[in-house]
Amino acid sequence: MHISSNFDGGNIECLSLEDPSDIQLNICADKDSEFFQWFYFRLVGAKGQNCNLNFLNASQASYQKGWEGYNAVASYDRETWFRVATSFEDGILTIGHKPEYDMVYYAYFAPYSMERHADLLAKTQQSPLVELIHLGQTLDGQDMDLLKIGGDGIDKKKCWAIARQHPGETMAEWWMEGFLGRLTDPNDAVARSALDSAVFYVVPNMNPDGSRRGHLRTNAAGANLNREWTESSMERSPEVFLVREQMVECGVDFCLDVHGDEGLPYNFIAGTTGVPSWNDSRNQILEDFKVNLQAINPDFQTTYGYPANRPGKANMALCSNNIAEKFGCPAMTLEMPFKDTADTPMPDTGWSPDRCKKLGSSILEAILHIQHRL
Ligand code: ZN
């Protein structure tokens, strides 16, 4: 048997491979950080054997609740990811699986590689609606790219969507495929209508370095990008610095920041209720947006989520709070599950790339519903 993770997004340390029934592993922490939970590796040579893959340091991972009721994903062809029985007992996470082929991949959620990211940019830029704007470079020398969709026009609203500030939340970039696919579909009436009165600025991957390095939460300097929005710098968080600079230049009337939540088995939206400039009008837009989205796509719900910030108690270093206050506009954080949706479960796949894409497509429709009020 052999285990390896030296590839795009890979993360694992193999401690012992002597006994298939007790394969011992540790998840590696993000560079210069204590965060860890994302894993992605391949196992070779265990076809037909009952394997127990034990993650010995799971009890020190960033989100204990993430392991409760959680099943890992596996793939033989690197396209279809299915769930495998996983348990969390006595501080150890265990995947129990009998591989059907010589080689099998395991991950925390369906991976989204930097190659696929490059393919997404290449495909999207070919729409006549799209301009690809290079913003600058990351600390590892990767590209920070922005997609501008739709032509400029007087009174057009500026709608922003960014994803994957936390690189291990790969569902956020699967979501982007659905969102961008619909937005650039010339035969989609919702997209055409949305683009009549808005320009969309989209950053499909806010954290290329963390993505390639197999991080859960930080960039190459150990910075949690969704805590950098008050004091970003080219030295520590160029990803945020470059995007925020562009926001100041272009303006923002609406901003959606797309994430995954390790613990909660729900899709939900966190608003910016705790920012100083919060008011009834923005609250109504937030509530209407959520109700509309639930009607459009029942995988989204409004019952469960984070408790709302009390007035004036918002952490302004978070993207959505910072942007809502700076630009006086609705800004929201979308959270998707690593597990499954408790209300609308699909046990074979759990929450999956296809369902992420469908939600991305649905959200464009929800944005259209509120666009005239921005
Ligand atoms: Zn996140």
mmCIF file of C-alpha atoms and ligand atoms in Angstrom:
data_model
loop_
_atom_site.group_PDB
_atom_site.id
_atom_site.type_symbol
_atom_site.label_atom_id
_atom_site.label_comp_id
_atom_site.label_asym_id
_atom_site.label_seq_id
_atom_site.Cartn_x
_atom_site.Cartn_y
_atom_site.Cartn_z
ATOM 1 C CA MET A 1 0.000 0.000 0.000
ATOM 2 C CA HIS A 2 1.053 3.577 -0.535
ATOM 3 C CA ILE A 3 -0.454 6.930 0.461
ATOM 4 C CA SER A 4 0.507 10.243 -1.147
ATOM 5 C CA SER A 5 -0.707 13.836 -1.209
ATOM 6 C CA ASN A 6 2.002 15.677 -3.134
ATOM 7 C CA PHE A 7 -0.415 17.194 -5.643
ATOM 8 C CA ASP A 8 -2.635 20.253 -6.088
ATOM 9 C CA GLY A 9 -4.678 20.655 -2.906
ATOM 10 C CA GLY A 10 -3.269 17.509 -1.276
ATOM 11 C CA ASN A 11 -2.975 17.265 2.501
ATOM 12 C CA ILE A 12 -2.082 14.284 4.715
ATOM 13 C CA GLU A 13 0.748 12.902 6.816
ATOM 14 C CA CYS A 14 0.945 9.094 6.820
ATOM 15 C CA LEU A 15 2.180 7.663 10.139
ATOM 16 C CA SER A 16 1.610 3.929 9.629
ATOM 17 C CA LEU A 17 0.587 1.724 6.712
ATOM 18 C CA GLU A 18 1.496 -1.653 8.193
ATOM 19 C CA ASP A 19 -2.039 -2.846 8.880
ATOM 20 C CA PRO A 20 -4.958 -2.070 6.502
ATOM 21 C CA SER A 21 -7.327 -2.271 9.456
ATOM 22 C CA ASP A 22 -5.353 0.446 11.269
ATOM 23 C CA ILE A 23 -3.921 2.941 8.782
ATOM 24 C CA GLN A 24 -2.697 5.883 10.871
ATOM 25 C CA LEU A 25 -2.832 9.430 9.550
ATOM 26 C CA ASN A 26 -2.520 13.043 10.672
ATOM 27 C CA ILE A 27 -3.988 16.094 8.937
ATOM 28 C CA CYS A 28 -1.337 18.801 8.384
ATOM 29 C CA ALA A 29 -1.878 22.325 9.697
ATOM 30 C CA ASP A 30 -1.933 25.323 7.348
ATOM 31 C CA LYS A 31 1.509 26.956 7.010
ATOM 32 C CA ASP A 32 2.269 29.365 9.889
ATOM 33 C CA SER A 33 -1.130 28.629 11.390
ATOM 34 C CA GLU A 34 -2.884 26.230 13.726
ATOM 35 C CA PHE A 35 -5.891 25.676 11.469
ATOM 36 C CA PHE A 36 -6.442 22.205 10.057
ATOM 37 C CA GLN A 37 -9.363 20.087 8.907
ATOM 38 C CA TRP A 38 -8.965 19.781 5.124
ATOM 39 C CA PHE A 39 -7.519 16.461 3.899
ATOM 40 C CA TYR A 40 -7.052 15.077 0.400
ATOM 41 C CA PHE A 41 -4.864 12.094 -0.531
ATOM 42 C CA ARG A 42 -4.719 8.904 -2.561
ATOM 43 C CA LEU A 43 -4.369 5.316 -1.414
ATOM 44 C CA VAL A 44 -2.896 2.682 -3.749
ATOM 45 C CA GLY A 45 -2.723 -1.099 -3.311
ATOM 46 C CA ALA A 46 -5.707 -1.745 -1.037
ATOM 47 C CA LYS A 47 -8.168 -3.133 -3.615
ATOM 48 C CA GLY A 48 -10.627 -5.543 -1.998
ATOM 49 C CA GLN A 49 -9.212 -5.042 1.505
ATOM 50 C CA ASN A 50 -11.254 -3.778 4.431
ATOM 51 C CA CYS A 51 -9.448 -0.585 5.410
ATOM 52 C CA ASN A 52 -9.774 1.627 8.452
ATOM 53 C CA LEU A 53 -8.193 5.013 7.878
ATOM 54 C CA ASN A 54 -7.684 6.555 11.319
ATOM 55 C CA PHE A 55 -7.049 10.298 11.617
ATOM 56 C CA LEU A 56 -5.228 10.397 14.948
ATOM 57 C CA ASN A 57 -5.191 14.186 15.409
ATOM 58 C CA ALA A 58 -8.853 14.728 14.497
ATOM 59 C CA SER A 59 -9.707 15.815 18.027
ATOM 60 C CA GLN A 60 -7.377 18.828 17.671
ATOM 61 C CA ALA A 61 -8.826 19.886 14.309
ATOM 62 C CA SER A 62 -10.287 23.381 14.002
ATOM 63 C CA TYR A 63 -13.966 22.379 14.176
ATOM 64 C CA GLN A 64 -14.838 19.373 16.315
ATOM 65 C CA LYS A 65 -18.478 19.657 15.389
ATOM 66 C CA GLY A 66 -17.441 19.159 11.787
ATOM 67 C CA TRP A 67 -16.783 15.476 12.464
ATOM 68 C CA GLU A 68 -20.169 14.772 14.053
ATOM 69 C CA GLY A 69 -22.572 13.219 11.569
ATOM 70 C CA TYR A 70 -19.925 13.575 8.875
ATOM 71 C CA ASN A 71 -19.029 11.159 6.058
ATOM 72 C CA ALA A 72 -15.880 11.695 3.981
ATOM 73 C CA VAL A 73 -15.907 11.657 0.161
ATOM 74 C CA ALA A 74 -14.029 9.228 -2.100
ATOM 75 C CA SER A 75 -13.484 8.877 -5.842
ATOM 76 C CA TYR A 76 -11.991 6.381 -8.293
ATOM 77 C CA ASP A 77 -12.188 8.576 -11.383
ATOM 78 C CA ARG A 78 -11.548 12.015 -9.738
ATOM 79 C CA GLU A 79 -14.864 13.257 -11.149
ATOM 80 C CA THR A 80 -17.567 11.413 -9.223
ATOM 81 C CA TRP A 81 -17.273 11.790 -5.460
ATOM 82 C CA PHE A 82 -19.343 9.518 -3.234
ATOM 83 C CA ARG A 83 -19.670 9.365 0.540
ATOM 84 C CA VAL A 84 -17.942 6.649 2.575
ATOM 85 C CA ALA A 85 -18.876 5.540 6.096
ATOM 86 C CA THR A 86 -17.010 7.667 8.612
ATOM 87 C CA SER A 87 -17.145 7.747 12.410
ATOM 88 C CA PHE A 88 -15.730 9.986 15.133
ATOM 89 C CA GLU A 89 -15.099 8.180 18.429
ATOM 90 C CA ASP A 90 -12.641 8.775 21.275
ATOM 91 C CA GLY A 91 -11.114 11.695 19.404
ATOM 92 C CA ILE A 92 -10.279 9.665 16.286
ATOM 93 C CA LEU A 93 -11.950 10.079 12.920
ATOM 94 C CA THR A 94 -12.178 6.771 11.023
ATOM 95 C CA ILE A 95 -13.067 6.095 7.398
ATOM 96 C CA GLY A 96 -14.071 2.449 6.951
ATOM 97 C CA HIS A 97 -13.870 1.482 3.279
ATOM 98 C CA LYS A 98 -13.113 -1.463 0.990
ATOM 99 C CA PRO A 99 -11.691 0.028 -2.237
ATOM 100 C CA GLU A 100 -12.973 -1.534 -5.477
ATOM 101 C CA TYR A 101 -9.946 -0.430 -7.502
ATOM 102 C CA ASP A 102 -6.188 -0.251 -7.038
ATOM 103 C CA MET A 103 -6.234 3.524 -6.550
ATOM 104 C CA VAL A 104 -8.739 5.581 -4.581
ATOM 105 C CA TYR A 105 -8.816 9.239 -3.533
ATOM 106 C CA TYR A 106 -10.257 10.477 -0.249
ATOM 107 C CA ALA A 107 -11.057 14.087 0.684
ATOM 108 C CA TYR A 108 -12.914 16.273 3.176
ATOM 109 C CA PHE A 109 -15.133 17.532 0.321
ATOM 110 C CA ALA A 110 -14.960 17.178 -3.476
ATOM 111 C CA PRO A 111 -11.676 18.954 -4.327
ATOM 112 C CA TYR A 112 -11.561 21.897 -6.716
ATOM 113 C CA SER A 113 -8.098 22.034 -8.271
ATOM 114 C CA MET A 114 -6.223 25.091 -9.515
ATOM 115 C CA GLU A 115 -6.223 23.413 -12.947
ATOM 116 C CA ARG A 116 -10.016 23.376 -12.870
ATOM 117 C CA HIS A 117 -9.924 27.007 -11.711
ATOM 118 C CA ALA A 118 -7.783 27.864 -14.761
ATOM 119 C CA ASP A 119 -10.259 25.971 -16.977
ATOM 120 C CA LEU A 120 -13.180 27.907 -15.454
ATOM 121 C CA LEU A 121 -11.499 31.242 -16.229
ATOM 122 C CA ALA A 122 -10.578 30.110 -19.746
ATOM 123 C CA LYS A 123 -14.105 28.968 -20.511
ATOM 124 C CA THR A 124 -15.835 31.986 -18.992
ATOM 125 C CA GLN A 125 -13.648 34.612 -20.686
ATOM 126 C CA GLN A 126 -14.882 33.401 -24.084
ATOM 127 C CA SER A 127 -18.355 34.786 -23.450
ATOM 128 C CA PRO A 128 -18.769 38.107 -25.285
ATOM 129 C CA LEU A 129 -20.159 39.475 -22.013
ATOM 130 C CA VAL A 130 -16.955 38.876 -20.073
ATOM 131 C CA GLU A 131 -13.779 40.809 -19.430
ATOM 132 C CA LEU A 132 -11.000 39.037 -17.503
ATOM 133 C CA ILE A 133 -9.010 41.501 -15.383
ATOM 134 C CA HIS A 134 -5.661 40.529 -13.856
ATOM 135 C CA LEU A 135 -5.433 42.212 -10.462
ATOM 136 C CA GLY A 136 -1.940 41.131 -9.411
ATOM 137 C CA GLN A 137 -0.044 38.274 -7.826
ATOM 138 C CA THR A 138 -0.248 36.240 -4.646
ATOM 139 C CA LEU A 139 2.688 35.577 -2.316
ATOM 140 C CA ASP A 140 3.342 32.272 -4.131
ATOM 141 C CA GLY A 141 3.298 34.102 -7.467
ATOM 142 C CA GLN A 142 -0.112 32.896 -8.604
ATOM 143 C CA ASP A 143 -2.591 35.116 -10.430
ATOM 144 C CA MET A 144 -5.451 37.009 -8.816
ATOM 145 C CA ASP A 145 -8.130 37.323 -11.486
ATOM 146 C CA LEU A 146 -11.444 39.157 -11.602
ATOM 147 C CA LEU A 147 -14.237 38.481 -14.089
ATOM 148 C CA LYS A 148 -16.348 41.469 -15.095
ATOM 149 C CA ILE A 149 -19.626 40.394 -16.650
ATOM 150 C CA GLY A 150 -21.848 42.797 -18.535
ATOM 151 C CA GLY A 151 -21.214 46.183 -20.100
ATOM 152 C CA ASP A 152 -20.988 49.481 -18.237
ATOM 153 C CA GLY A 153 -23.990 51.761 -18.221
ATOM 154 C CA ILE A 154 -25.373 54.755 -16.387
ATOM 155 C CA ASP A 155 -27.304 53.667 -13.293
ATOM 156 C CA LYS A 156 -26.166 50.058 -13.578
ATOM 157 C CA LYS A 157 -25.751 48.401 -10.183
ATOM 158 C CA LYS A 158 -22.379 46.911 -9.223
ATOM 159 C CA CYS A 159 -22.918 43.383 -7.909
ATOM 160 C CA TRP A 160 -19.925 41.507 -6.475
ATOM 161 C CA ALA A 161 -19.549 37.802 -5.727
ATOM 162 C CA ILE A 162 -16.358 36.355 -4.255
ATOM 163 C CA ALA A 163 -15.609 32.788 -3.185
ATOM 164 C CA ARG A 164 -13.130 30.626 -1.348
ATOM 165 C CA GLN A 165 -11.402 33.106 0.933
ATOM 166 C CA HIS A 166 -11.100 29.896 2.962
ATOM 167 C CA PRO A 167 -9.465 27.521 0.484
ATOM 168 C CA GLY A 168 -10.646 24.260 2.074
ATOM 169 C CA GLU A 169 -14.231 25.368 1.413
ATOM 170 C CA THR A 170 -14.129 24.017 -2.126
ATOM 171 C CA MET A 171 -17.936 24.009 -2.360
ATOM 172 C CA ALA A 172 -17.648 27.761 -2.821
ATOM 173 C CA GLU A 173 -15.895 27.372 -6.171
ATOM 174 C CA TRP A 174 -18.251 24.582 -7.312
ATOM 175 C CA TRP A 175 -20.986 27.134 -6.543
ATOM 176 C CA MET A 176 -19.170 29.611 -8.810
ATOM 177 C CA GLU A 177 -19.449 27.231 -11.783
ATOM 178 C CA GLY A 178 -23.229 27.302 -11.507
ATOM 179 C CA PHE A 179 -23.370 31.039 -10.921
ATOM 180 C CA LEU A 180 -21.040 31.961 -13.791
ATOM 181 C CA GLY A 181 -22.572 29.362 -16.100
ATOM 182 C CA ARG A 182 -26.012 30.893 -15.762
ATOM 183 C CA LEU A 183 -24.792 34.481 -15.823
ATOM 184 C CA THR A 184 -23.055 33.927 -19.165
ATOM 185 C CA ASP A 185 -25.824 31.828 -20.749
ATOM 186 C CA PRO A 186 -27.184 33.984 -23.601
ATOM 187 C CA ASN A 187 -30.455 32.012 -23.629
ATOM 188 C CA ASP A 188 -31.214 32.495 -19.935
ATOM 189 C CA ALA A 189 -33.838 35.195 -19.429
ATOM 190 C CA VAL A 190 -32.954 35.660 -15.755
ATOM 191 C CA ALA A 191 -29.321 36.358 -16.660
ATOM 192 C CA ARG A 192 -30.259 38.701 -19.495
ATOM 193 C CA SER A 193 -32.616 40.608 -17.251
ATOM 194 C CA ALA A 194 -30.059 40.823 -14.425
ATOM 195 C CA LEU A 195 -27.429 42.128 -16.837
ATOM 196 C CA ASP A 196 -29.781 44.793 -18.194
ATOM 197 C CA SER A 197 -29.484 46.710 -14.958
ATOM 198 C CA ALA A 198 -26.306 45.409 -13.317
ATOM 199 C CA VAL A 199 -22.640 44.668 -13.905
ATOM 200 C CA PHE A 200 -21.251 41.649 -12.062
ATOM 201 C CA TYR A 201 -17.730 41.523 -10.637
ATOM 202 C CA VAL A 202 -16.774 37.967 -9.736
ATOM 203 C CA VAL A 203 -13.683 36.525 -8.033
ATOM 204 C CA PRO A 204 -14.057 32.726 -8.299
ATOM 205 C CA ASN A 205 -11.053 31.989 -6.079
ATOM 206 C CA MET A 206 -9.880 34.489 -3.439
ATOM 207 C CA ASN A 207 -7.138 32.205 -2.130
ATOM 208 C CA PRO A 208 -5.152 30.429 -4.873
ATOM 209 C CA ASP A 209 -2.123 29.788 -2.620
ATOM 210 C CA GLY A 210 -4.120 28.151 0.158
ATOM 211 C CA SER A 211 -5.987 26.137 -2.468
ATOM 212 C CA ARG A 212 -2.858 24.710 -4.050
ATOM 213 C CA ARG A 213 -1.150 24.154 -0.698
ATOM 214 C CA GLY A 214 -4.068 22.099 0.640
ATOM 215 C CA HIS A 215 -4.918 24.601 3.405
ATOM 216 C CA LEU A 216 -8.156 24.761 5.313
ATOM 217 C CA ARG A 217 -8.335 28.444 6.053
ATOM 218 C CA THR A 218 -5.266 30.588 5.369
ATOM 219 C CA ASN A 219 -3.047 31.919 2.579
ATOM 220 C CA ALA A 220 0.720 31.362 2.151
ATOM 221 C CA ALA A 221 1.493 33.732 5.049
ATOM 222 C CA GLY A 222 -0.901 32.076 7.483
ATOM 223 C CA ALA A 223 -3.444 34.910 7.126
ATOM 224 C CA ASN A 224 -7.147 34.104 7.522
ATOM 225 C CA LEU A 225 -8.324 36.300 4.661
ATOM 226 C CA ASN A 226 -11.810 36.785 6.077
ATOM 227 C CA ARG A 227 -10.234 38.606 9.032
ATOM 228 C CA GLU A 228 -8.051 40.917 6.916
ATOM 229 C CA TRP A 229 -10.538 43.404 5.498
ATOM 230 C CA THR A 230 -9.686 46.305 7.830
ATOM 231 C CA GLU A 231 -5.908 46.064 7.448
ATOM 232 C CA SER A 232 -4.992 44.097 4.336
ATOM 233 C CA SER A 233 -1.501 44.549 2.889
ATOM 234 C CA MET A 234 0.536 43.340 -0.081
ATOM 235 C CA GLU A 235 2.949 41.710 2.387
ATOM 236 C CA ARG A 236 0.431 39.626 4.340
ATOM 237 C CA SER A 237 -2.860 39.505 2.411
ATOM 238 C CA PRO A 238 -2.428 40.730 -1.175
ATOM 239 C CA GLU A 239 -5.553 38.758 -2.185
ATOM 240 C CA VAL A 240 -7.799 40.991 -0.070
ATOM 241 C CA PHE A 241 -5.770 44.151 -0.718
ATOM 242 C CA LEU A 242 -6.071 43.795 -4.511
ATOM 243 C CA VAL A 243 -9.773 42.933 -4.551
ATOM 244 C CA ARG A 244 -10.749 45.641 -2.060
ATOM 245 C CA GLU A 245 -8.761 48.204 -4.061
ATOM 246 C CA GLN A 246 -10.786 47.226 -7.118
ATOM 247 C CA MET A 247 -14.029 47.480 -5.153
ATOM 248 C CA VAL A 248 -13.140 51.044 -4.132
ATOM 249 C CA GLU A 249 -12.386 51.895 -7.768
ATOM 250 C CA CYS A 250 -15.531 50.316 -9.277
ATOM 251 C CA GLY A 251 -18.042 50.703 -6.446
ATOM 252 C CA VAL A 252 -20.229 48.105 -4.730
ATOM 253 C CA ASP A 253 -24.036 47.996 -4.533
ATOM 254 C CA PHE A 254 -24.303 44.343 -3.478
ATOM 255 C CA CYS A 255 -21.743 41.808 -2.278
ATOM 256 C CA LEU A 256 -22.015 38.071 -1.719
ATOM 257 C CA ASP A 257 -19.123 36.205 -0.062
ATOM 258 C CA VAL A 258 -19.384 32.428 -0.559
ATOM 259 C CA HIS A 259 -18.195 29.930 2.090
ATOM 260 C CA GLY A 260 -18.685 26.469 3.601
ATOM 261 C CA ASP A 261 -19.470 25.719 7.234
ATOM 262 C CA GLU A 262 -17.868 22.669 8.860
ATOM 263 C CA GLY A 263 -20.527 22.112 11.510
ATOM 264 C CA LEU A 264 -24.036 22.974 10.369
ATOM 265 C CA PRO A 265 -25.885 20.660 7.940
ATOM 266 C CA TYR A 266 -27.673 23.552 6.234
ATOM 267 C CA ASN A 267 -27.360 26.210 3.558
ATOM 268 C CA PHE A 268 -27.815 29.601 5.156
ATOM 269 C CA ILE A 269 -26.980 33.286 4.850
ATOM 270 C CA ALA A 270 -25.387 35.489 7.473
ATOM 271 C CA GLY A 271 -26.240 39.175 7.100
ATOM 272 C CA THR A 272 -24.449 42.224 8.425
ATOM 273 C CA THR A 273 -26.924 43.178 11.154
ATOM 274 C CA GLY A 274 -24.187 44.352 13.530
ATOM 275 C CA VAL A 275 -22.622 47.085 11.369
ATOM 276 C CA PRO A 276 -23.113 50.699 12.565
ATOM 277 C CA SER A 277 -25.036 51.791 9.451
ATOM 278 C CA TRP A 278 -27.536 48.870 9.529
ATOM 279 C CA ASN A 279 -31.103 50.027 8.897
ATOM 280 C CA ASP A 280 -34.632 48.759 8.258
ATOM 281 C CA SER A 281 -34.341 49.021 4.508
ATOM 282 C CA ARG A 282 -31.268 46.794 4.350
ATOM 283 C CA ASN A 283 -32.822 44.384 6.815
ATOM 284 C CA GLN A 284 -35.893 44.047 4.605
ATOM 285 C CA ILE A 285 -33.762 43.387 1.529
ATOM 286 C CA LEU A 286 -31.864 40.692 3.453
ATOM 287 C CA GLU A 287 -35.043 38.998 4.649
ATOM 288 C CA ASP A 288 -36.697 39.162 1.215
ATOM 289 C CA PHE A 289 -33.558 37.779 -0.413
ATOM 290 C CA LYS A 290 -33.526 34.766 1.895
ATOM 291 C CA VAL A 291 -37.252 34.037 1.538
ATOM 292 C CA ASN A 292 -37.044 34.285 -2.247
ATOM 293 C CA LEU A 293 -34.016 32.015 -2.388
ATOM 294 C CA GLN A 294 -35.735 29.386 -0.263
ATOM 295 C CA ALA A 295 -38.710 29.417 -2.638
ATOM 296 C CA ILE A 296 -36.438 29.170 -5.690
ATOM 297 C CA ASN A 297 -34.251 26.397 -4.255
ATOM 298 C CA PRO A 298 -35.465 24.319 -1.260
ATOM 299 C CA ASP A 299 -31.884 23.200 -0.518
ATOM 300 C CA PHE A 300 -31.630 26.677 1.051
ATOM 301 C CA GLN A 301 -33.373 27.386 4.333
ATOM 302 C CA THR A 302 -33.868 30.270 6.757
ATOM 303 C CA THR A 303 -34.410 28.522 10.117
ATOM 304 C CA TYR A 304 -30.835 27.588 11.050
ATOM 305 C CA GLY A 305 -27.650 29.646 10.849
ATOM 306 C CA TYR A 306 -25.376 31.871 12.894
ATOM 307 C CA PRO A 307 -26.975 34.070 15.574
ATOM 308 C CA ALA A 308 -27.399 37.626 14.259
ATOM 309 C CA ASN A 309 -24.826 40.164 15.507
ATOM 310 C CA ARG A 310 -26.253 42.672 17.938
ATOM 311 C CA PRO A 311 -26.295 46.297 16.744
ATOM 312 C CA GLY A 312 -22.793 47.735 16.651
ATOM 313 C CA LYS A 313 -21.138 44.397 17.505
ATOM 314 C CA ALA A 314 -20.035 43.348 14.026
ATOM 315 C CA ASN A 315 -16.430 42.255 13.428
ATOM 316 C CA MET A 316 -15.424 44.789 10.788
ATOM 317 C CA ALA A 317 -12.451 42.653 9.652
ATOM 318 C CA LEU A 318 -14.923 40.286 7.940
ATOM 319 C CA CYS A 319 -15.535 40.908 4.255
ATOM 320 C CA SER A 320 -19.323 41.247 4.373
ATOM 321 C CA ASN A 321 -19.356 43.591 7.390
ATOM 322 C CA ASN A 322 -16.506 45.694 6.064
ATOM 323 C CA ILE A 323 -18.040 46.080 2.610
ATOM 324 C CA ALA A 324 -21.566 46.732 3.940
ATOM 325 C CA GLU A 325 -20.245 49.593 6.055
ATOM 326 C CA LYS A 326 -17.763 51.019 3.559
ATOM 327 C CA PHE A 327 -20.253 51.102 0.673
ATOM 328 C CA GLY A 328 -23.551 51.336 2.577
ATOM 329 C CA CYS A 329 -24.947 48.352 0.697
ATOM 330 C CA PRO A 330 -26.385 44.894 1.357
ATOM 331 C CA ALA A 331 -23.580 42.364 1.827
ATOM 332 C CA MET A 332 -24.042 38.743 2.790
ATOM 333 C CA THR A 333 -22.083 35.607 3.597
ATOM 334 C CA LEU A 334 -23.442 32.396 2.085
ATOM 335 C CA GLU A 335 -22.559 29.209 3.973
ATOM 336 C CA MET A 336 -22.941 25.708 2.501
ATOM 337 C CA PRO A 337 -22.455 22.429 4.387
ATOM 338 C CA PHE A 338 -19.553 19.978 4.198
ATOM 339 C CA LYS A 339 -21.984 17.261 5.292
ATOM 340 C CA ASP A 340 -25.470 17.213 3.789
ATOM 341 C CA THR A 341 -28.618 19.280 4.110
ATOM 342 C CA ALA A 342 -30.595 17.887 7.063
ATOM 343 C CA ASP A 343 -33.949 18.893 5.521
ATOM 344 C CA THR A 344 -33.321 17.684 1.948
ATOM 345 C CA PRO A 345 -30.692 14.931 2.304
ATOM 346 C CA MET A 346 -29.102 12.854 -0.462
ATOM 347 C CA PRO A 347 -27.060 10.288 1.505
ATOM 348 C CA ASP A 348 -25.048 8.837 -1.421
ATOM 349 C CA THR A 349 -23.449 12.167 -2.252
ATOM 350 C CA GLY A 350 -24.281 14.468 0.644
ATOM 351 C CA TRP A 351 -23.914 18.117 -0.280
ATOM 352 C CA SER A 352 -22.154 17.812 -3.642
ATOM 353 C CA PRO A 353 -20.629 19.741 -6.550
ATOM 354 C CA ASP A 354 -23.822 19.389 -8.596
ATOM 355 C CA ARG A 355 -25.962 20.738 -5.789
ATOM 356 C CA CYS A 356 -23.514 23.614 -5.239
ATOM 357 C CA LYS A 357 -23.817 24.541 -8.921
ATOM 358 C CA LYS A 358 -27.603 24.448 -8.760
ATOM 359 C CA LEU A 359 -27.567 26.775 -5.766
ATOM 360 C CA GLY A 360 -25.197 29.123 -7.615
ATOM 361 C CA SER A 361 -27.640 29.237 -10.493
ATOM 362 C CA SER A 362 -30.578 29.835 -8.125
ATOM 363 C CA ILE A 363 -28.889 32.759 -6.410
ATOM 364 C CA LEU A 364 -28.736 34.756 -9.613
ATOM 365 C CA GLU A 365 -32.525 34.636 -9.642
ATOM 366 C CA ALA A 366 -32.693 35.796 -6.012
ATOM 367 C CA ILE A 367 -30.377 38.699 -6.838
ATOM 368 C CA LEU A 368 -32.605 39.690 -9.761
ATOM 369 C CA HIS A 369 -35.572 39.901 -7.351
ATOM 370 C CA ILE A 370 -33.858 42.571 -5.209
ATOM 371 C CA GLN A 371 -31.748 44.300 -7.846
ATOM 372 C CA HIS A 372 -34.125 47.239 -8.382
ATOM 373 C CA ARG A 373 -33.930 48.031 -4.654
ATOM 374 C CA LEU A 374 -30.132 48.262 -4.430
HETATM 375 ZN ZN ZN B 1 -15.324 30.219 5.353
#
